[in-house]
Coordinates of C-alpha atoms in Angstrom, one line a residue:
X1 CA 21.0 -37.8 9.4
X2 CA 23.9 -35.4 9.6
X3 CA 24.3 -32.2 7.7
X4 CA 26.5 -32.2 4.6
X5 CA 29.3 -29.7 5.7
X6 CA 30.7 -29.1 2.2
X7 CA 27.3 -28.1 0.8
X8 CA 25.7 -26.5 3.9
X9 CA 28.8 -24.2 4.3
X10 CA 28.4 -23.1 0.7
X11 CA 25.0 -21.7 1.5
X12 CA 24.5 -18.1 2.6
X13 CA 28.0 -17.1 1.4
X14 CA 28.6 -14.1 -0.8
X15 CA 29.6 -16.4 -3.7
X16 CA 26.3 -18.3 -3.3
X17 CA 24.3 -15.1 -3.2
X18 CA 25.9 -14.0 -6.5
X19 CA 25.3 -17.4 -8.2
X20 CA 23.6 -20.1 -6.2
X21 CA 23.0 -22.5 -9.2
X22 CA 26.2 -24.5 -9.1
X23 CA 25.5 -25.3 -5.4
X24 CA 21.9 -26.2 -6.2
X25 CA 23.1 -28.6 -8.9
X26 CA 25.3 -30.4 -6.3
X27 CA 22.5 -30.5 -3.8
X28 CA 20.0 -32.0 -6.3
X29 CA 22.5 -34.7 -7.2
X30 CA 24.0 -35.5 -3.7
X31 CA 21.4 -34.7 -1.1
X32 CA 18.2 -33.3 -2.6
X33 CA 16.5 -33.2 0.9
X34 CA 19.3 -31.8 3.0
X35 CA 19.3 -31.3 6.8
X36 CA 21.3 -28.3 7.9
X37 CA 21.9 -25.8 10.7
X38 CA 20.4 -22.4 9.9
X39 CA 22.1 -19.2 11.0
X40 CA 19.6 -18.7 13.8
X41 CA 20.7 -22.0 15.4
X42 CA 17.9 -24.3 14.5
X43 CA 18.0 -27.4 12.3
X44 CA 15.8 -27.8 9.4
X45 CA 15.5 -29.1 5.8
X46 CA 16.1 -27.7 2.4
X47 CA 14.4 -29.3 -0.6
X48 CA 15.9 -28.7 -4.0
X49 CA 14.4 -31.1 -6.6
X50 CA 11.4 -30.1 -8.6
X51 CA 9.3 -33.2 -8.0
X52 CA 10.0 -33.2 -4.3
X53 CA 9.3 -29.4 -4.2
X54 CA 5.8 -29.9 -5.7
X55 CA 4.9 -32.6 -3.3
X56 CA 6.2 -30.7 -0.3
X57 CA 4.3 -27.5 -1.3
X58 CA 1.1 -29.5 -1.4
X59 CA 1.6 -31.8 1.6
X60 CA -0.8 -30.9 4.4
X61 CA 1.7 -32.4 7.0
X62 CA 3.9 -29.3 6.4
X63 CA 2.0 -26.5 8.1
X64 CA 2.5 -22.7 7.8
X65 CA 1.2 -21.8 11.2
X66 CA 4.1 -22.8 13.5
X67 CA 1.6 -23.2 16.4
X68 CA 0.2 -26.2 14.6
X69 CA 3.7 -27.8 14.8
X70 CA 3.9 -27.1 18.6
X71 CA 6.2 -24.1 18.3
X72 CA 5.6 -20.8 20.2
X73 CA 5.3 -17.8 17.9
X74 CA 8.3 -15.4 18.0
X75 CA 6.4 -12.6 16.2
X76 CA 2.7 -13.1 16.8
X77 CA 2.0 -9.5 15.7
X78 CA 3.3 -10.4 12.2
X79 CA 2.2 -14.0 11.6
X80 CA -1.6 -13.8 11.7
X81 CA -2.1 -13.5 7.9
X82 CA -2.9 -15.9 5.1
X83 CA 0.8 -16.5 4.3
X84 CA 1.3 -18.1 7.7
X85 CA -2.0 -19.8 8.2
X86 CA -3.5 -23.2 7.6
X87 CA -7.1 -24.3 6.7
X88 CA -9.7 -23.3 7.7
X89 CA -8.2 -19.9 8.6
X90 CA -6.3 -19.7 5.4
X91 CA -9.4 -20.1 3.2
X92 CA -11.2 -17.4 5.1
X93 CA -8.4 -14.9 5.0
X94 CA -7.6 -15.5 1.3
X95 CA -11.3 -15.3 0.4
X96 CA -11.5 -11.8 1.8
X97 CA -8.9 -10.4 -0.7
X98 CA -8.9 -12.7 -3.7
X99 CA -11.8 -10.9 -5.2
X100 CA -9.5 -7.9 -5.7
X101 CA -6.9 -10.0 -7.6
X102 CA -9.0 -11.9 -10.2
X103 CA -7.5 -12.0 -13.7
X104 CA -10.4 -10.0 -15.0
X105 CA -9.9 -7.1 -12.5
X106 CA -6.1 -7.2 -13.0
X107 CA -6.5 -7.1 -16.8
X108 CA -8.7 -3.9 -16.3
X109 CA -5.7 -2.2 -14.7
X110 CA -3.5 -2.5 -17.8
X111 CA -4.1 1.1 -18.9
X112 CA -3.2 2.6 -15.4
X113 CA -0.1 0.4 -15.1
X114 CA 1.0 1.5 -18.6
X115 CA 0.4 5.2 -17.6
X116 CA 2.6 4.7 -14.5
X117 CA 5.4 3.1 -16.6
X118 CA 5.2 6.0 -19.1
X119 CA 5.3 8.6 -16.3
X120 CA 8.3 7.0 -14.6
X121 CA 10.3 6.9 -17.8
X122 CA 9.3 10.5 -18.6
X123 CA 10.9 11.5 -15.3
X124 CA 14.3 10.2 -16.5
X125 CA 14.0 11.6 -20.0
X126 CA 17.3 13.3 -20.9
X127 CA 19.3 11.4 -18.4
X128 CA 22.3 9.4 -19.6
X129 CA 22.0 6.8 -16.8
X130 CA 19.3 5.3 -14.6
X131 CA 19.3 3.2 -11.4
X132 CA 16.7 0.7 -12.7
X133 CA 15.7 -0.5 -9.2
X134 CA 15.3 2.9 -7.5
X135 CA 13.8 4.9 -10.4
X136 CA 11.6 2.3 -12.2
X137 CA 11.4 -1.3 -10.8
X138 CA 10.5 -0.3 -7.3
X139 CA 8.2 2.7 -7.8
X140 CA 6.0 1.1 -10.4
X141 CA 4.5 -1.8 -8.3
X142 CA 4.5 0.3 -5.1
X143 CA 2.4 2.9 -6.8
X144 CA 0.0 0.2 -8.1
X145 CA -0.5 -1.5 -4.7
X146 CA -0.8 1.8 -2.9
X147 CA -3.6 2.9 -5.2
X148 CA -5.3 -0.5 -4.8
X149 CA -5.1 -0.3 -1.0
X150 CA -5.8 3.4 -0.6
X151 CA -2.6 4.3 1.2
X152 CA -0.6 7.4 0.1
X153 CA 1.9 6.7 -2.6
X154 CA 3.9 9.5 -1.1
X155 CA 4.8 7.1 1.8
X156 CA 6.3 4.6 -0.6
X157 CA 9.9 5.0 0.8
X158 CA 8.6 4.2 4.3
X159 CA 7.0 1.0 2.9
X160 CA 10.3 0.1 1.3
X161 CA 12.3 0.5 4.5
X162 CA 9.7 -1.6 6.5
X163 CA 9.6 -4.2 3.8
X164 CA 13.3 -4.5 3.5
X165 CA 13.6 -5.1 7.3
X166 CA 11.3 -8.1 7.0
X167 CA 12.4 -9.5 3.7
X168 CA 16.1 -9.3 4.0
X169 CA 16.5 -11.3 7.2
X170 CA 19.5 -13.5 7.0
X171 CA 18.0 -16.3 9.1
X172 CA 19.4 -15.0 12.4
X173 CA 16.0 -14.2 13.8
X174 CA 14.4 -10.8 14.5
X175 CA 16.7 -8.2 16.2
X176 CA 15.6 -5.2 18.1
X177 CA 16.0 -2.8 15.1
X178 CA 13.7 -5.0 13.0
X179 CA 11.2 -5.3 15.8
X180 CA 11.2 -1.5 16.0
X181 CA 10.6 -1.1 12.3
X182 CA 7.8 -3.6 12.4
X183 CA 6.1 -1.7 15.2
X184 CA 6.5 1.6 13.3
X185 CA 4.7 -0.1 10.4
X186 CA 1.9 -1.3 12.7
X187 CA 1.5 2.2 14.2
X188 CA 1.4 3.7 10.7
X189 CA -1.4 1.2 9.8
X190 CA -3.3 1.8 13.0
X191 CA -3.4 5.5 12.2
X192 CA -4.4 4.9 8.6
X193 CA -7.1 2.3 9.4
X194 CA -8.6 4.6 12.0
X195 CA -9.0 7.2 9.3
X196 CA -10.6 4.6 7.0
X197 CA -13.1 3.6 9.7
X198 CA -14.3 7.2 9.9
X199 CA -14.5 7.7 6.1
X200 CA -14.3 4.4 4.1
X201 CA -13.8 4.6 0.4
X202 CA -13.9 2.0 -2.4
X203 CA -10.3 0.8 -1.9
X204 CA -9.2 -2.6 -0.6
X205 CA -8.4 -1.5 3.0
X206 CA -11.9 0.0 3.3
X207 CA -13.4 -3.4 2.1
X208 CA -11.3 -5.2 4.7
X209 CA -12.3 -2.8 7.5
X210 CA -16.0 -3.2 6.6
X211 CA -15.5 -7.0 6.7
X212 CA -13.8 -6.8 10.1
X213 CA -16.6 -4.6 11.5
X214 CA -19.2 -7.1 10.3
X215 CA -18.0 -9.7 12.9
X216 CA -15.8 -12.7 13.2
X217 CA -14.7 -12.9 9.6
X218 CA -11.6 -10.8 10.3
X219 CA -10.1 -9.9 13.7
X220 CA -8.3 -6.6 14.2
X221 CA -4.9 -8.4 14.4
X222 CA -5.7 -10.2 11.2
X223 CA -6.7 -6.9 9.6
X224 CA -3.4 -5.2 10.4
X225 CA -1.3 -8.2 9.4
X226 CA -3.2 -8.7 6.1
X227 CA -2.7 -5.1 5.1
X228 CA 1.0 -5.3 6.1
X229 CA 1.4 -8.5 4.0
X230 CA -0.4 -6.9 0.9
X231 CA 1.9 -3.9 1.0
X232 CA 5.0 -6.0 1.2
X233 CA 4.0 -8.9 -1.2
X234 CA 2.3 -6.4 -3.5
X235 CA 5.6 -5.0 -4.7
X236 CA 8.5 -7.2 -3.7
X237 CA 8.0 -9.9 -6.3
X238 CA 7.5 -7.4 -9.1
X239 CA 10.6 -5.3 -8.2
X240 CA 12.8 -8.3 -8.6
X241 CA 10.9 -9.7 -11.6
X242 CA 11.7 -6.5 -13.5
X243 CA 15.3 -6.3 -12.3
X244 CA 16.1 -9.9 -12.8
X245 CA 14.4 -9.9 -16.2
X246 CA 16.3 -6.9 -17.5
X247 CA 19.6 -8.4 -16.2
X248 CA 18.9 -11.8 -17.9
X249 CA 18.1 -10.0 -21.2
X250 CA 21.2 -7.9 -21.0
X251 CA 23.3 -11.0 -20.3
X252 CA 21.7 -12.7 -23.4
X253 CA 21.7 -10.0 -26.1
X254 CA 20.3 -12.4 -28.7
X255 CA 17.2 -12.9 -26.6
X256 CA 17.0 -9.1 -26.0
X257 CA 17.0 -8.5 -29.7
X258 CA 14.4 -11.2 -30.2
X259 CA 12.1 -9.6 -27.7
X260 CA 12.6 -6.2 -29.2
X261 CA 11.8 -7.5 -32.7
X262 CA 8.8 -9.5 -31.5
X263 CA 7.4 -7.8 -28.4
X264 CA 4.4 -10.2 -28.4
X265 CA 6.9 -12.8 -27.0
X266 CA 6.7 -10.9 -23.7
X267 CA 4.3 -13.4 -22.2
X268 CA 6.6 -16.4 -22.6
X269 CA 9.6 -14.1 -21.8
X270 CA 8.1 -13.3 -18.4
X271 CA 7.5 -17.1 -17.7
X272 CA 11.2 -17.8 -18.7
X273 CA 12.4 -14.9 -16.4
X274 CA 10.4 -16.3 -13.6
X275 CA 11.9 -19.8 -14.2
X276 CA 15.5 -18.8 -15.0
X277 CA 16.2 -16.4 -12.2
X278 CA 12.9 -15.8 -10.4
X279 CA 12.2 -13.1 -7.8
X280 CA 11.7 -15.5 -4.9
X281 CA 14.6 -17.8 -3.9
X282 CA 13.1 -19.9 -1.2
X283 CA 9.5 -20.6 -0.1
X284 CA 8.5 -19.1 3.3
X285 CA 8.9 -21.6 6.1
X286 CA 6.8 -24.7 6.7
X287 CA 7.0 -27.0 9.8
X288 CA 6.5 -30.7 10.2
X289 CA 3.1 -31.0 12.0
X290 CA 4.1 -34.5 13.3
X291 CA 7.0 -37.0 13.1
X292 CA 6.9 -38.1 9.5
X293 CA 8.7 -39.6 6.6
X294 CA 8.9 -37.6 3.4
X295 CA 10.5 -39.3 0.3
X296 CA 12.4 -41.7 2.6
X297 CA 13.7 -39.0 4.9
X298 CA 12.6 -39.0 8.6
X299 CA 11.6 -35.6 10.0
X300 CA 10.6 -34.7 13.5
X301 CA 7.6 -32.7 14.6
X302 CA 8.5 -28.9 14.6
X303 CA 11.4 -29.2 12.2
X304 CA 11.4 -26.5 9.6
X305 CA 11.2 -27.2 5.8
X306 CA 12.0 -24.7 3.1
X307 CA 11.9 -25.3 -0.6
X308 CA 14.4 -23.8 -3.0
X309 CA 12.2 -22.5 -5.8
X310 CA 15.3 -21.3 -7.7
X311 CA 16.8 -24.8 -7.6
X312 CA 13.5 -26.6 -8.6
X313 CA 13.2 -24.3 -11.6
X314 CA 16.6 -25.4 -12.9
X315 CA 16.0 -29.1 -12.4
X316 CA 17.0 -31.0 -15.6
X317 CA 14.5 -33.7 -14.7
X318 CA 11.7 -31.2 -15.3
X319 CA 13.2 -28.7 -17.8
X320 CA 15.2 -29.4 -21.0
X321 CA 18.5 -27.5 -20.9
X322 CA 17.5 -25.7 -17.7
X323 CA 20.5 -23.3 -17.7
X324 CA 19.6 -22.0 -21.1
X325 CA 17.7 -18.7 -21.1
X326 CA 15.1 -19.0 -23.9
X327 CA 12.2 -16.5 -24.0
X328 CA 10.4 -18.6 -26.6
X329 CA 10.5 -21.7 -24.3
X330 CA 7.2 -23.5 -24.6
X331 CA 4.9 -24.0 -21.5
X332 CA 6.9 -23.6 -18.3
X333 CA 5.4 -25.2 -15.2
X334 CA 7.8 -23.3 -13.0
X335 CA 7.3 -22.8 -9.2
X336 CA 8.2 -19.1 -9.0
X337 CA 4.8 -18.4 -7.5
X338 CA 4.6 -21.5 -5.4
X339 CA 2.1 -24.3 -5.7
X340 CA -1.0 -25.6 -3.9
X341 CA -3.2 -23.6 -1.6
X342 CA -0.5 -21.0 -1.0
X343 CA 0.0 -20.2 -4.7
X344 CA 0.8 -16.5 -4.9
X345 CA -2.5 -14.5 -5.0
X346 CA -0.9 -11.6 -6.8
X347 CA 0.7 -13.7 -9.6
X348 CA -1.6 -12.2 -12.3
X349 CA -0.7 -8.7 -11.2
X350 CA 3.0 -9.3 -11.0
X351 CA 3.0 -10.8 -14.5
X352 CA 1.1 -7.9 -16.0
X353 CA 3.3 -5.3 -14.3
X354 CA 6.4 -7.2 -15.5
X355 CA 5.2 -7.4 -19.0
X356 CA 4.3 -3.7 -19.2
X357 CA 7.5 -2.5 -17.4
X358 CA 9.9 -4.5 -19.5
X359 CA 8.4 -4.0 -22.9
X360 CA 7.9 -0.2 -22.3
X361 CA 11.5 0.2 -21.2
X362 CA 12.9 -1.7 -24.2
X363 CA 10.7 0.2 -26.6
X364 CA 11.6 3.7 -25.3
X365 CA 15.3 2.8 -24.6
X366 CA 16.3 0.1 -27.1
X367 CA 20.0 0.6 -26.5
X368 CA 20.2 0.1 -22.7
X369 CA 23.3 -1.5 -21.3
X370 CA 24.8 -2.2 -17.9
X371 CA 26.9 0.5 -16.4
X372 CA 28.7 -2.0 -14.2
X373 CA 30.1 -5.5 -14.5
X374 CA 27.6 -8.2 -13.4
X375 CA 30.1 -9.3 -10.7
X376 CA 29.9 -5.8 -9.2
X377 CA 26.1 -5.9 -8.7
X378 CA 25.2 -6.5 -5.0
X379 CA 22.4 -9.0 -4.4
X380 CA 20.0 -8.5 -1.6
X381 CA 20.6 -10.6 1.5
X382 CA 18.1 -12.9 3.2
X383 CA 16.5 -16.2 2.4
X384 CA 13.3 -15.1 0.6
X385 CA 13.8 -12.7 -2.3
X386 CA 16.3 -12.9 -5.1
X387 CA 17.2 -9.6 -6.7
X388 CA 19.9 -6.9 -6.9
X389 CA 20.0 -3.8 -4.7
X390 CA 20.9 -1.5 -7.5
X391 CA 21.2 -1.8 -11.3
X392 CA 22.9 1.2 -13.0
X393 CA 22.1 1.4 -16.7
X394 CA 23.2 3.5 -19.6
X395 CA 20.0 4.5 -21.3
X396 CA 21.6 5.0 -24.7

């Protein structure tokens, strides 16, 4: 099968980054499982329909550890974590951290998250404007995950630089600058973990260090990569959930007013934000473990497969009037957090942070409005996250 030039050339352009949904609509109609040449020179597949996405996310023939598809790892120092592992390693690695992310434990953090939101807004009191991302959406979740892990919140800007280097890849493959930033991150963690070994506390890194020292449950490489993943994944989703959520509400003032008059709608509002313009554009890569046929399409062993979560969440076969933003929409089986064994472990935390951050902002500053035209907002590059780099607001 050949690539579809008219569609594949539309991907990864500035216009697509601004608004990918018209392109996704064409892809779902014309070629819902599309073969294309990625910017780094390899051929792979993009899946855009909801039903196909659900099947692909749960299909064990699509593996996350590229070695299981016969591909040599390009960044072995980054990939030994639960996000890029398959059973049985995946179950072992996930089991070590999932106890810290149970709904009950996350619910117990509500008071602290509320305190952080209040303190961040207190810092901008008296200002006429705010950069929502830099001053609120980014610091809130990075403070939360730093406290959970036991790393200094004062280093949050370092985490942001390292995270951006990994998340905002354009598909060209890792360059020397990115490799250097990753190694800086590793060296930072090596120093911090050595301190924890000498004086463990009750934080999550200490628990992981103790598990690693108990034997073969966690290797040192897995320990480093797991902590790296938790720092990155522990804030990236929420930053964009808050940013995209506020943007959607400002673009739909009747929905903004509805939420302000009925703040209890925040739970369904968060689910609609996640569906309508979620924080993760594409799933992380999967690879065909063997030559296979998927939904009538022949794929070769080692070919990559990515799922457009954003497209699946706007599929009219699954959602009534999918381009309508409706915070009172009933039950939304969106795929913003994935599906199957790799369903996002931090989903309950991201939801809670989003609920508190958005409702607190709207309560304290009910008259916020954009300081720029939507077309002037710059969206982050890369093939994973979907969010704006900056969002200037008038606080009112």
